[in-house]
Amino acid sequence: MPLSEFQLIARYFESLAPASPEHGVVLGIGDDAAILQLPPGEDLLVSIDTLVSGVHFPPTLSPRAIGHRALAVNLSDLAAMGARPLWFTLALTLPDANEAWLAAFAEGLGTLARSSGIALVGGDTTRGPLSITIQVHGAVARGTALRRDGARPGDDLWVTGRPGLSALGLRRLQAGVPDEDPACAVFVWPEPRLAFGRALVGLATAAIDVSDGLLADAGHIAERSGCAIEIEATRLPLAEGLAALGREDALALCLAGGDDYELCFTAPPSAAPSVDAAAARLGLPCRRIGRVTEGHGARCAGYSPPTTGFQHFGGSTDA
Ligand code: ADP
Ligand code: MG
C-alpha cells in the first residue's frame, strides 16, 4: 500500500516539529494553519526558495544532500540578515512516495533543522516532478536586521570562507566524482553562516549571502546602497584547489561560480578588529577583499565577467 499524505507527514516530518512554547509554536502541523508567537520586541524575517531537480541540483544528488540543501539555502538568507531561525514550512512535490528516498531526505533536512534550532510548522505535499520549496521565518531585535542597502563609500568589503570551492565541487560532481567524495563537499553540504551573520549585527553596514556569484552579489549591495564596489583580485581568498587551476579559471570560479552560501558584507574600517575577532571566535576565515566607493556597480580590476551570475530567464545582472 502506498503511503497516504498523512502517513508520510507523520512518519517522516512530524519529528521535525517540536511544538514547544519555547519555540513560540502555539499550534504546529495538523491544522489548517500554524499559530506562531514572535518574541516581543523582535522583527519577523521571511524568505522562500524553491529547488527544482536538474535546475538547482543534479538529479543524481543523494536525497540526504537534497534535504540538507533545501533548508541550507534558506537558512543562508536568514544568516545574511543577521536573523535567528525560528520556523519553516515545507512544500514538497514528489514523483512518488518512495520511502527510502523520503527517509534519507528527512534525515538530511532534520539534522540541519535540529542543529540550527528551527522547527517545521506546516507544509504541503503534492505529486509531480521533484521540487522542494521551503519558507523560513526568523527574528532579529527590532530594527537591527542586516540589509543590502546600508553600504557607504569608505566601507570595506569582506567575504567569509573560500568562494569558488562550491563551483569547483559542482564541476567535479558533473565530471562523475561521487557526491560523498570530500572534493565535492563544499557544493554538496553548504553551511549557512548563521552564527557569523548574527555576530555581524551592529558591525556590518550591508550584507548578502553569495548565491549568484561573489561579483554579482556584491553588485546587488552596490545597487541597493547606491554606491560602487571595487574588489581587489589580489586579496581574494583563493583556495588551494582553485589556485591550481590557473589564474583566469580560478578568478572566474571565485567571482562568478555561485552557490557559495558565504556572507559578503560591508563595514566601516573601524569595525575591522571586531570582525576579525568574531571570525576567530567562530573559526571561520573572513577576508577584506575590497572597498565601497562613490559610483555604481561592482567590479574587479583584471577580471571581465562573461555574464555575471546565473539568471533563470536570461538577461544579465547589472553588476
Ligand atoms: P489543507 O488541506 O488544509 O491545506 P493539508 O491536508 O495540505 O491541509 O495538510 C494537513 C496538515 O499537514 C497541515 O497542517 C499542513 O501544514 C501539514 N503538512 C502537509 N504537508 C506537509 C509537509 N510536507 N511538511 C510538513 N507539514 C505538512
Ligand atoms: Mg485547510
XYZ file of C-alpha atoms and ligand atoms in Angstrom:
347
model
C 0.000 0.000 0.000
C 1.442 3.377 -0.940
C 1.743 5.873 1.892
C -1.047 8.396 2.246
C -0.069 12.052 2.512
C -0.903 11.993 6.234
C 1.123 8.844 6.939
C 4.008 10.310 5.030
C 3.986 13.506 7.106
C 3.544 11.614 10.390
C 6.339 9.165 9.608
C 8.991 11.497 8.223
C 8.283 15.072 9.164
C 6.457 15.314 12.490
C 9.656 14.712 14.435
C 10.952 18.000 12.987
C 8.055 19.851 14.559
C 8.751 20.423 18.251
C 5.529 22.259 19.248
C 7.070 23.670 22.389
C 6.262 27.089 23.838
C 9.974 27.917 23.862
C 9.846 27.786 20.032
C 6.824 30.112 20.011
C 4.762 27.369 18.328
C 1.232 27.514 19.735
C -0.053 25.086 17.093
C 2.132 23.295 14.560
C 1.490 20.646 11.892
C -2.039 19.233 11.665
C -4.417 22.174 11.431
C -5.280 24.453 8.530
C -2.592 26.891 9.607
C 0.094 27.117 12.250
C -0.224 29.568 15.157
C 3.082 31.236 15.983
C 4.199 33.821 18.503
C 7.050 36.170 17.742
C 9.102 37.153 20.797
C 8.226 40.697 21.894
C 10.458 43.444 20.531
C 11.585 41.451 17.503
C 11.079 41.829 13.759
C 9.911 38.813 11.720
C 12.008 37.920 8.645
C 10.527 35.706 5.946
C 12.222 34.152 2.932
C 11.381 31.380 0.461
C 13.407 29.359 -2.033
C 12.494 26.559 -4.412
C 14.882 23.838 -5.547
C 13.975 22.110 -8.793
C 15.722 18.852 -9.645
C 18.007 19.315 -12.639
C 17.992 23.096 -12.251
C 19.280 23.742 -8.723
C 20.942 20.407 -8.101
C 21.972 17.459 -10.280
C 19.190 14.812 -10.413
C 21.762 12.274 -9.165
C 22.391 14.150 -5.894
C 21.668 11.942 -2.868
C 18.330 12.561 -1.110
C 20.126 13.263 2.181
C 22.091 16.037 0.481
C 18.923 17.375 -1.194
C 17.195 17.600 2.206
C 20.181 19.442 3.664
C 20.497 21.782 0.711
C 16.811 22.734 0.568
C 16.996 24.055 4.129
C 20.586 25.329 3.977
C 19.981 27.760 1.117
C 17.034 29.221 3.008
C 18.897 29.456 6.316
C 21.650 31.245 4.428
C 19.192 34.058 3.641
C 18.411 34.394 7.347
C 22.153 34.369 8.099
C 22.678 37.222 5.649
C 20.110 39.313 7.539
C 21.600 38.506 10.955
C 18.464 36.608 11.963
C 17.889 33.764 14.405
C 15.964 30.892 12.750
C 12.549 30.095 14.231
C 10.158 28.231 11.927
C 9.906 26.755 8.441
C 7.263 25.344 6.140
C 7.918 22.694 3.504
C 6.130 22.295 0.158
C 7.211 19.000 -1.304
C 6.381 17.817 -4.830
C 7.364 14.187 -5.340
C 7.041 11.843 -8.316
C 6.141 9.042 -5.863
C 6.223 8.265 -2.133
C 9.494 6.317 -2.237
C 10.155 5.508 1.425
C 13.919 5.034 1.151
C 14.143 8.416 -0.594
C 11.899 10.090 1.985
C 13.803 8.651 4.952
C 17.143 9.913 3.605
C 15.685 13.301 2.606
C 14.127 13.737 6.068
C 17.420 12.786 7.711
C 19.387 15.409 5.765
C 16.716 18.030 6.401
C 16.230 17.052 10.043
C 19.890 17.033 11.010
C 20.307 20.624 9.839
C 16.924 21.711 11.283
C 17.889 20.404 14.725
C 21.387 21.853 14.711
C 20.014 25.267 13.676
C 17.121 25.219 16.146
C 14.411 25.714 13.502
C 11.013 23.997 13.817
C 8.858 22.646 10.973
C 5.367 24.100 11.400
C 3.496 23.043 8.262
C 3.658 22.427 4.562
C 2.057 20.927 1.536
C 2.612 17.610 -0.218
C 1.824 17.060 -3.890
C 2.669 14.659 -6.690
C 4.719 15.824 -9.696
C 8.330 16.314 -10.835
C 10.684 16.593 -7.828
C 10.733 20.080 -6.385
C 11.202 21.351 -2.846
C 10.084 24.735 -1.578
C 10.969 25.884 1.911
C 9.891 29.092 3.562
C 11.874 30.130 6.614
C 10.968 32.542 9.365
C 13.498 34.188 11.626
C 13.753 37.032 14.099
C 16.063 39.890 14.987
C 15.831 42.614 17.640
C 13.595 45.306 16.154
C 15.314 47.473 13.557
C 18.662 45.651 13.627
C 18.442 43.310 10.599
C 21.367 43.450 8.163
C 20.178 44.700 4.781
C 21.633 45.205 1.315
C 21.133 48.951 1.283
C 23.398 50.254 4.036
C 26.861 50.263 2.392
C 28.593 53.672 2.338
C 31.678 54.977 0.486
C 34.704 54.351 2.681
C 33.409 50.982 3.964
C 35.466 47.841 3.478
C 34.076 44.830 1.591
C 34.525 41.413 3.221
C 33.755 37.806 2.386
C 33.747 34.646 4.508
C 35.131 31.256 3.511
C 36.591 30.314 0.136
C 34.272 31.427 -2.654
C 34.617 29.294 -5.784
C 35.157 25.991 -3.982
C 31.473 25.175 -4.332
C 31.534 25.707 -8.108
C 34.646 23.553 -8.242
C 32.782 20.845 -6.288
C 29.880 21.024 -8.746
C 32.282 20.767 -11.666
C 33.764 17.606 -10.124
C 30.304 16.176 -9.472
C 29.350 16.783 -13.096
C 32.555 15.021 -14.138
C 31.374 11.912 -12.290
C 33.022 12.257 -8.854
C 30.549 10.701 -6.365
C 28.785 13.167 -4.074
C 30.216 11.595 -0.910
C 33.753 12.450 -2.100
C 35.224 15.259 0.062
C 36.284 17.012 -3.165
C 32.594 17.853 -3.739
C 31.704 18.564 -0.103
C 31.532 22.340 -0.305
C 28.884 22.101 -3.032
C 27.006 19.136 -1.574
C 26.872 20.328 2.065
C 26.600 24.122 2.086
C 26.903 25.530 5.607
C 24.711 28.540 6.337
C 26.788 31.118 8.249
C 24.131 31.705 10.904
C 26.352 32.388 13.920
C 28.582 34.717 11.945
C 25.593 36.586 10.491
C 24.308 37.228 13.986
C 27.738 38.378 15.102
C 27.694 40.961 12.282
C 24.611 42.714 13.647
C 25.833 46.128 14.790
C 29.100 45.760 12.817
C 28.158 45.350 9.150
C 26.501 48.176 7.211
C 25.176 45.808 4.489
C 25.244 42.060 3.854
C 24.191 39.419 1.333
C 24.750 35.694 1.029
C 26.694 34.581 -2.025
C 24.377 32.517 -4.199
C 24.650 34.076 -7.675
C 28.419 34.586 -7.511
C 30.570 36.958 -5.471
C 30.776 39.741 -8.061
C 27.062 39.647 -8.915
C 26.078 39.585 -5.245
C 28.455 42.440 -4.377
C 26.710 44.179 -7.293
C 23.365 43.719 -5.516
C 24.747 45.505 -2.445
C 26.134 48.280 -4.667
C 22.831 48.709 -6.464
C 20.662 48.718 -3.335
C 23.079 51.010 -1.495
C 23.565 53.454 -4.391
C 27.347 53.188 -4.471
C 30.164 51.315 -6.224
C 32.185 48.321 -5.042
C 35.768 47.609 -6.063
C 37.076 44.100 -5.457
C 40.877 43.644 -5.427
C 41.814 40.420 -7.223
C 44.999 40.040 -5.178
C 43.020 39.978 -1.941
C 40.627 37.192 -2.989
C 40.949 34.152 -0.712
C 41.654 31.608 -3.458
C 41.585 28.087 -2.049
C 44.462 25.792 -2.989
C 42.243 23.696 -5.247
C 41.312 26.842 -7.161
C 44.770 28.356 -7.395
C 45.918 25.114 -9.053
C 43.525 25.774 -11.974
C 45.399 28.772 -13.275
C 44.619 32.402 -12.621
C 41.835 33.013 -15.130
C 39.764 29.953 -14.291
C 40.334 30.435 -10.557
C 39.159 34.050 -10.717
C 36.094 33.065 -12.738
C 35.068 30.393 -10.241
C 35.745 32.633 -7.253
C 33.930 35.692 -8.633
C 31.138 34.089 -10.641
C 30.876 30.452 -9.569
C 27.936 30.893 -7.229
C 26.277 28.549 -4.734
C 28.877 29.508 -2.121
C 26.445 30.498 0.640
C 29.217 32.540 2.202
C 28.500 36.028 3.528
C 29.632 39.119 1.641
C 29.311 42.313 3.659
C 30.470 45.859 4.132
C 31.663 47.502 7.342
C 33.473 50.708 8.257
C 37.257 50.300 8.743
C 36.752 50.966 12.486
C 34.803 47.671 12.714
C 37.660 45.581 11.279
C 39.112 44.411 14.637
C 35.643 43.291 15.797
C 35.004 41.480 12.506
C 38.363 39.715 12.819
C 37.588 38.795 16.433
C 34.161 37.352 15.514
C 35.725 35.325 12.697
C 38.448 33.999 15.004
C 35.902 33.122 17.715
C 33.804 31.155 15.210
C 36.777 29.631 13.418
C 35.563 30.986 10.074
C 38.012 32.522 7.599
C 36.957 36.055 6.705
C 38.876 38.364 4.414
C 38.750 42.044 3.470
C 38.606 41.946 -0.342
C 37.779 45.453 -1.442
C 36.019 48.695 -0.706
C 32.959 50.791 -1.282
C 33.309 53.989 -3.314
C 31.118 56.617 -4.961
C 29.507 55.495 -8.214
C 27.649 52.386 -9.181
C 28.184 48.701 -9.953
C 30.704 46.155 -8.675
C 33.934 45.362 -10.492
C 37.195 43.584 -10.048
C 40.174 45.062 -11.917
C 41.786 42.414 -14.120
C 38.652 40.326 -14.482
C 35.909 40.830 -17.042
C 32.858 38.675 -16.480
C 31.347 36.853 -19.483
C 27.993 37.024 -17.687
C 27.619 37.904 -14.037
C 25.636 35.343 -12.155
C 23.022 32.812 -13.100
C 19.698 34.089 -14.418
C 16.742 31.746 -14.866
C 15.131 33.885 -17.533
C 18.230 35.123 -19.324
C 19.469 38.698 -19.379
C 22.399 39.810 -17.293
C 22.711 41.302 -13.862
C 23.744 44.915 -13.550
C 26.949 44.310 -11.632
P -5.059 21.724 3.893
O -5.832 20.795 3.018
O -5.872 22.372 4.955
O -4.209 22.703 3.144
P -3.174 19.602 4.118
O -4.045 18.413 4.011
O -2.432 20.073 2.906
O -4.039 20.808 4.719
O -2.120 19.383 5.282
C -2.506 18.896 6.537
C -1.528 19.360 7.584
O -0.254 18.768 7.305
C -1.308 20.860 7.600
O -1.134 21.273 8.950
C -0.062 21.049 6.804
O 0.642 22.218 7.231
C 0.707 19.793 7.115
N 1.604 19.374 6.010
C 1.277 18.982 4.748
N 2.354 18.656 4.023
C 3.430 18.859 4.836
C 4.833 18.717 4.680
N 5.397 18.311 3.529
N 5.617 19.021 5.744
C 5.078 19.445 6.892
N 3.766 19.599 7.117
C 2.938 19.310 6.105
Mg -7.051 23.768 5.077
